[in-house]
Short mmCIF file of C-alpha atoms in Angstrom, two decimals:
data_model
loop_
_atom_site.label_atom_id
_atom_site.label_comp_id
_atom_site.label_asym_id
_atom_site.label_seq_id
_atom_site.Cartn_x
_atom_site.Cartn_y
_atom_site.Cartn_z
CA UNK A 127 109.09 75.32 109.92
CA UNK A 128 110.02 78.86 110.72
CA UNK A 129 113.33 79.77 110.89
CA UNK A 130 114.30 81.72 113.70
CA UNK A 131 117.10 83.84 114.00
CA UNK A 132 120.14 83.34 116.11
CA UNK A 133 122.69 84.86 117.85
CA UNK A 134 125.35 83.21 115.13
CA UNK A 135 123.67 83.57 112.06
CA UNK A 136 122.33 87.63 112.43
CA UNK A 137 123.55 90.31 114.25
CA UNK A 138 122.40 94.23 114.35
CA UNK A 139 125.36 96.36 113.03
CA UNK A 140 126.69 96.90 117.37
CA UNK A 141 128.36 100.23 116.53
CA UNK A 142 124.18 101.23 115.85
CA UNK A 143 123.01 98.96 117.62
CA UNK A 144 124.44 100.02 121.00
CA UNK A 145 123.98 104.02 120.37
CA UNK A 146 127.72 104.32 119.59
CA UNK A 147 127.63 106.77 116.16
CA UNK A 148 130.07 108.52 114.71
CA UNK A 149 130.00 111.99 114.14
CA UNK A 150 128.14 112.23 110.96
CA UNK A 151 125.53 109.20 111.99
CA UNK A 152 124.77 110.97 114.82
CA UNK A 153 124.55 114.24 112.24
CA UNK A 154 122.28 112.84 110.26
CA UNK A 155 119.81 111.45 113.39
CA UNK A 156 119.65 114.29 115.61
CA UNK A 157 116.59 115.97 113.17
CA UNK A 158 115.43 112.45 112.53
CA UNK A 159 113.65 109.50 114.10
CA UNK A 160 115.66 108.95 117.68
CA UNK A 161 114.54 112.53 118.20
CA UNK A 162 111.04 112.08 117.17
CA UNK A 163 110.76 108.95 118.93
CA UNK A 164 112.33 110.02 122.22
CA UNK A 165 111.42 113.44 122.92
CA UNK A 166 108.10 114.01 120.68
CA UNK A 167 106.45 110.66 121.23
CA UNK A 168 108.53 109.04 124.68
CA UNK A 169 109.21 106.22 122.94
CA UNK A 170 113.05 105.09 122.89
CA UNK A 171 114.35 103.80 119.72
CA UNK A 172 115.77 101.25 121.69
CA UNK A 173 112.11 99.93 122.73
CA UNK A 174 111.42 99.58 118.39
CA UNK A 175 115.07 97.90 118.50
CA UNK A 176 114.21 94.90 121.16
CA UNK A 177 110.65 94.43 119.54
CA UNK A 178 112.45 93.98 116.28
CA UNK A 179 115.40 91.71 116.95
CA UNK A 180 112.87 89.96 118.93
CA UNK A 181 110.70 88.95 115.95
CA UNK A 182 112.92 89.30 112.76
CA UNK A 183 113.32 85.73 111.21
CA UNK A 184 115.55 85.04 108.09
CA UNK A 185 112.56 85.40 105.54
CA UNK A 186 111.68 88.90 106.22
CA UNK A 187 108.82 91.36 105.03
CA UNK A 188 109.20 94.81 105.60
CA UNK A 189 106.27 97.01 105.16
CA UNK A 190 106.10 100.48 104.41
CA UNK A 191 109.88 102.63 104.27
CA UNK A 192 109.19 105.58 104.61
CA UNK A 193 111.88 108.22 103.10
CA UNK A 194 113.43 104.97 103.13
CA UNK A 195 113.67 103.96 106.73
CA UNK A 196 114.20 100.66 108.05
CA UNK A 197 116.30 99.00 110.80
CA UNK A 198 116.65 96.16 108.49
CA UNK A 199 119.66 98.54 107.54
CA UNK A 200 121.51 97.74 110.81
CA UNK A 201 121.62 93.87 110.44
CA UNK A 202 124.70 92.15 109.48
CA UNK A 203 124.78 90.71 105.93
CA UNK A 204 124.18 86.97 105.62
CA UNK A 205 123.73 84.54 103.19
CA UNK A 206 120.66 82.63 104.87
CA UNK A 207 118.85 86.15 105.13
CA UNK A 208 116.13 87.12 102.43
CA UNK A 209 114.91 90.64 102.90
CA UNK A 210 111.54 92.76 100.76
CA UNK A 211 110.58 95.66 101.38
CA UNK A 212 106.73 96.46 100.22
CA UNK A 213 105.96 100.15 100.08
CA UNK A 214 103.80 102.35 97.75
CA UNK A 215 106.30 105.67 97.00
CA UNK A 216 109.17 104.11 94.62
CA UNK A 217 111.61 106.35 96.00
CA UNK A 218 111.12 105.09 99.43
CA UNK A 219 112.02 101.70 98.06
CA UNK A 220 114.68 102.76 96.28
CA UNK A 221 115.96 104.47 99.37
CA UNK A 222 115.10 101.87 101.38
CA UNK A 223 117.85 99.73 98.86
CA UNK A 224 120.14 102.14 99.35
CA UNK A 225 120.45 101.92 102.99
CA UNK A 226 120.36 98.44 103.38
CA UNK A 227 122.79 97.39 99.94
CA UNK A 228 124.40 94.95 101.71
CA UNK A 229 121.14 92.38 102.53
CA UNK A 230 120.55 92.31 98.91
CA UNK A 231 117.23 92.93 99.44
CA UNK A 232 113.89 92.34 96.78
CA UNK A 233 111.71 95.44 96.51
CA UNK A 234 108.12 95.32 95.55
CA UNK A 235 106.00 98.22 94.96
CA UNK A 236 102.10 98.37 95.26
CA UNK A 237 99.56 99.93 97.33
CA UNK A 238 98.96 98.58 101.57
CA UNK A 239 95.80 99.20 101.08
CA UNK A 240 94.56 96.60 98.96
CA UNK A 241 95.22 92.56 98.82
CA UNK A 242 98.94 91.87 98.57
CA UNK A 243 98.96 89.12 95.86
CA UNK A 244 102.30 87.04 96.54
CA UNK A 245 102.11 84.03 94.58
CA UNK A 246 103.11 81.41 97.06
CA UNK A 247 105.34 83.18 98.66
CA UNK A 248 104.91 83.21 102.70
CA UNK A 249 107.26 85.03 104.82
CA UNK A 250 108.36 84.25 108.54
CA UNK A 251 108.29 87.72 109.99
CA UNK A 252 106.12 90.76 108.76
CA UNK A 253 107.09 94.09 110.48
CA UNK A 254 104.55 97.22 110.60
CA UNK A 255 106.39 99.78 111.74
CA UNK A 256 104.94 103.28 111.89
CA UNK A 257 102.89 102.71 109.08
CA UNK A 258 99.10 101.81 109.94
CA UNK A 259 99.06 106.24 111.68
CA UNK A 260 99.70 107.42 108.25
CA UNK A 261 96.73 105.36 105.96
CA UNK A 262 93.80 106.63 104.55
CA UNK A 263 90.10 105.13 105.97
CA UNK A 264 88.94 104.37 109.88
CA UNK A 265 91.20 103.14 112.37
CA UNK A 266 88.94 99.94 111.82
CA UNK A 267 89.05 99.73 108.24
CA UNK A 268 93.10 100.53 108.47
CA UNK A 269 93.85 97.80 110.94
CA UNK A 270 91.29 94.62 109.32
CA UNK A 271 93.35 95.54 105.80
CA UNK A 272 96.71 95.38 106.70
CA UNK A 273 96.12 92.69 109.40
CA UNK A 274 94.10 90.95 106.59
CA UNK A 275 96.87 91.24 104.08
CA UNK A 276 99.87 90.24 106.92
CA UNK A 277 98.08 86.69 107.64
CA UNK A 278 97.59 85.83 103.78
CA UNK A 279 101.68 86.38 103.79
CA UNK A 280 102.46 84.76 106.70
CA UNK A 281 103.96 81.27 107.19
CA UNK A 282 102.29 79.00 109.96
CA UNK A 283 103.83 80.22 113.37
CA UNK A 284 105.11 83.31 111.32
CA UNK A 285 105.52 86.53 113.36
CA UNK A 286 103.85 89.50 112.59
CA UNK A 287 104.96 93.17 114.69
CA UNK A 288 105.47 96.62 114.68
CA UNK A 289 104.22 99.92 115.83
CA UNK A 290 102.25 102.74 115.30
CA UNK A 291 101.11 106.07 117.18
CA UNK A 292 98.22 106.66 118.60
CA UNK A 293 95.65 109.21 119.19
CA UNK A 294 94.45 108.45 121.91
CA UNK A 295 96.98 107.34 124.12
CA UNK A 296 99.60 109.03 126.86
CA UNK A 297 100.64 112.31 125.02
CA UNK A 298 101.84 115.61 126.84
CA UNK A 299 101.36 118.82 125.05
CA UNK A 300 104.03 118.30 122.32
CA UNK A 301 103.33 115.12 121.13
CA UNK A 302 99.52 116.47 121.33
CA UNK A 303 100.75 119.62 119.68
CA UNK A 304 102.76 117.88 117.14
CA UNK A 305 99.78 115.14 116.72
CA UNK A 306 96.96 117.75 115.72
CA UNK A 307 99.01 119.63 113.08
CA UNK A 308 100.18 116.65 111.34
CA UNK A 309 96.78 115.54 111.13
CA UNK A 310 95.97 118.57 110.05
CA UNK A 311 98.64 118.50 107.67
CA UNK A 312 97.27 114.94 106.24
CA UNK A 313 100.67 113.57 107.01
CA UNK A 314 98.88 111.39 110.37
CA UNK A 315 95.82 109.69 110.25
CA UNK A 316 95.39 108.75 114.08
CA UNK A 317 93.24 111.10 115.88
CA UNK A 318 90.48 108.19 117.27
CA UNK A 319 93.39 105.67 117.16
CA UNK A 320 93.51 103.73 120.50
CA UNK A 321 94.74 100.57 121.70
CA UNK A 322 91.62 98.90 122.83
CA UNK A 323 91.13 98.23 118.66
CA UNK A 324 94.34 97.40 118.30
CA UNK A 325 94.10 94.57 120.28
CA UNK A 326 90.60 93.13 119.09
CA UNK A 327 91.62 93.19 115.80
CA UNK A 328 94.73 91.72 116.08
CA UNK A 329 93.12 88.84 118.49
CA UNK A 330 90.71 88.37 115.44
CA UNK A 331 93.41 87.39 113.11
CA UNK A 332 95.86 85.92 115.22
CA UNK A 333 97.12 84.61 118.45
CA UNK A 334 99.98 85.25 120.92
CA UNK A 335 99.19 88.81 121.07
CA UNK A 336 101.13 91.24 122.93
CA UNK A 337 100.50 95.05 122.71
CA UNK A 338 102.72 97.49 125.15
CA UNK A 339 102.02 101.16 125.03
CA UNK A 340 105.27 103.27 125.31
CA UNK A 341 104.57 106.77 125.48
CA UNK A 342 102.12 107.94 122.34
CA UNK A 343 103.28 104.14 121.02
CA UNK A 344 101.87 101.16 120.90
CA UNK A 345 104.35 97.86 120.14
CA UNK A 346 102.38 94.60 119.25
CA UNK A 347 103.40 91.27 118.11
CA UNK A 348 101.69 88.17 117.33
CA UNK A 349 101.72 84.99 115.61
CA UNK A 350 100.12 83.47 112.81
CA UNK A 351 97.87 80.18 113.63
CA UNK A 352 95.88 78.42 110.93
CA UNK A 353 92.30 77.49 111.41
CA UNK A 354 88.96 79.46 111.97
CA UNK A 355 89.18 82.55 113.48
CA UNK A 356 87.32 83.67 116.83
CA UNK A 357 86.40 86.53 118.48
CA UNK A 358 85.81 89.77 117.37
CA UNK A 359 83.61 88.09 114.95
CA UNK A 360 80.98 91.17 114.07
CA UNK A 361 84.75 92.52 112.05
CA UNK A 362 84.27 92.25 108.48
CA UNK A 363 87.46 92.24 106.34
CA UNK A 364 87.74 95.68 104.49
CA UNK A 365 90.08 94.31 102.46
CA UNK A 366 87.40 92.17 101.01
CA UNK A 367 85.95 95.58 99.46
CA UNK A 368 89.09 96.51 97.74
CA UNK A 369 90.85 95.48 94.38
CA UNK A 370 93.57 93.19 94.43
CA UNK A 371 97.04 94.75 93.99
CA UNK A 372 99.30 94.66 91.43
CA UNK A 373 102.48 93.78 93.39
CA UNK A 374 105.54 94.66 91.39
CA UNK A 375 109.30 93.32 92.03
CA UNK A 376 111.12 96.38 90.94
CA UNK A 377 114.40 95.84 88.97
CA UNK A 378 117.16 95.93 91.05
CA UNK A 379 119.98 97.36 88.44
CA UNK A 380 117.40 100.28 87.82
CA UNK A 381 118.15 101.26 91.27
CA UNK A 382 121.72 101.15 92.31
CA UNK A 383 122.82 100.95 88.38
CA UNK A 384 124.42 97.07 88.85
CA UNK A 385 122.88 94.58 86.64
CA UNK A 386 121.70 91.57 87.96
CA UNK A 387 120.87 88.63 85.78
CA UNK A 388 118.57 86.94 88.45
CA UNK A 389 115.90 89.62 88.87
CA UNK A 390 113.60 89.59 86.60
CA UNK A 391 111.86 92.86 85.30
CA UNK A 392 108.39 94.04 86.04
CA UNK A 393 107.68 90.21 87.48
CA UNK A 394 103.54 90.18 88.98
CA UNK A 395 101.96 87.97 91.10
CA UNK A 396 98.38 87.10 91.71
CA UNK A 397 97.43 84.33 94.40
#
């Protein structure tokens, strides 16, 4: 049964949470993502915020940190919480451990672009967040794989949500400005990106969906549902096409120089 998270049991760091920062926080965001988000691509932080507190259960999957970004970071420890981050670039994940220290979290390192091979491990939540813009292949191909990989991870009634920019969608002349020479750049991927394919493909692999456009942003959620799958049915998995990743725990005293007995090195799974 999914566990779902309460009021009592997690709460978002409120100092962060409710946009009071000290001096240095507030250093250290005004070049980064509430900047981006707001003024580049109209989409508050707080919108990302709501989506995720919204969704977040106490077996959580976070995929793709990059430069180590999460707002796992701003949840309260707990002792019911279990928190992975899955992300290619080791130093994102090690950044990533950094931030959030104090969830303990388990960090796994493979590529999102092929099968994620848990071995019977499901989580409760998955969260996408500004991650499907920046892959490699059609907006098609992107969206089947990850979606793909999400529901093979996903407890029944588990929650998968996040965001990502699109394309095509509402953007004024900097977001368009900034758009075309990060694609340019290689560092975006979205240029035919649109919500219309968003939501077939996530209606092909699960149900409950919900996609809001905020801005250049698109927020979805939805729910994982055994059984056949309907609709959209002319999608075949890309994922299908690709070789199975080798999903690596990464050792945790490597990272933050703190042995600890109860991870255990270079540990692989295959389904």
């Amino acid at each position: 049964m999914k566990k779902t998270i309460t009021s009592a049991a997690l709460k978002m760091d409120e100092q962060v949470a409710t946009g009071k920062r000290t001096p240095l926080s507030t250093l250290s965001k005004v070049l980064g993502h509430d900047l981006v988000n707001e003024l580049a691509w109209s989409c508050p932080e707080a919108e990302l915020v709501t989506l995720f507190k919204r969704n977040i259960s106490k077996n959580h999957l976070e995929v793709g940190v990059e430069g180590g970004y999460s707002l796992v970071k701003r949840l309260k420890a707990n002792s019911e919480l279990k928190v992975s981050f899955l992300d290619s670039d080791k130093d994102s994940l090690k950044a990533a451990h950094k931030n959030a220290k104090h969830l303990n979290p388990h960090l796994y390192c493979a590529s999102l672009l092929q099968s994620w091979n848990f071995k019977n491990r499901k989580f409760d939540s998955i969260n996408l967040n500004m991650v499907i813009q920046s892959l490699q292949g059609s907006f098609e191909n992107r969206l089947s794989t990850i979606f793909h990989n999400a529901r093979m991870c996903l407890a029944p009634r588990g929650k998968v949500f996040g965001s990502t920019l699109l394309g095509k969608g509402e953007n004024g002349k900097i977001s368009s400005l900034l758009m075309s020479m990060y694609n340019k750049k290689g560092v975006l991927n979205n240029r035919l990106d649109n919500v219309r394919q968003l939501t077939n493909v996530l209606e092909y692999y699960f149900t409950d969906v919900k996609v809001t456009t905020v801005g250049c942003v698109a927020l979805f959620e939805a729910t994982m549902t055994a059984g056949n799958r309907e609709g959209y049915s002319q999608l075949v998995p890309y994922v299908a096409r690709r070789e199975r990743a080798d999903i690596r725990e990464l050792p945790v005293y490597k990272i933050d120089g703190s042995r600890r007995k109860e991870v255990k090195m270079d540990r692989r799974f295959a389904f």
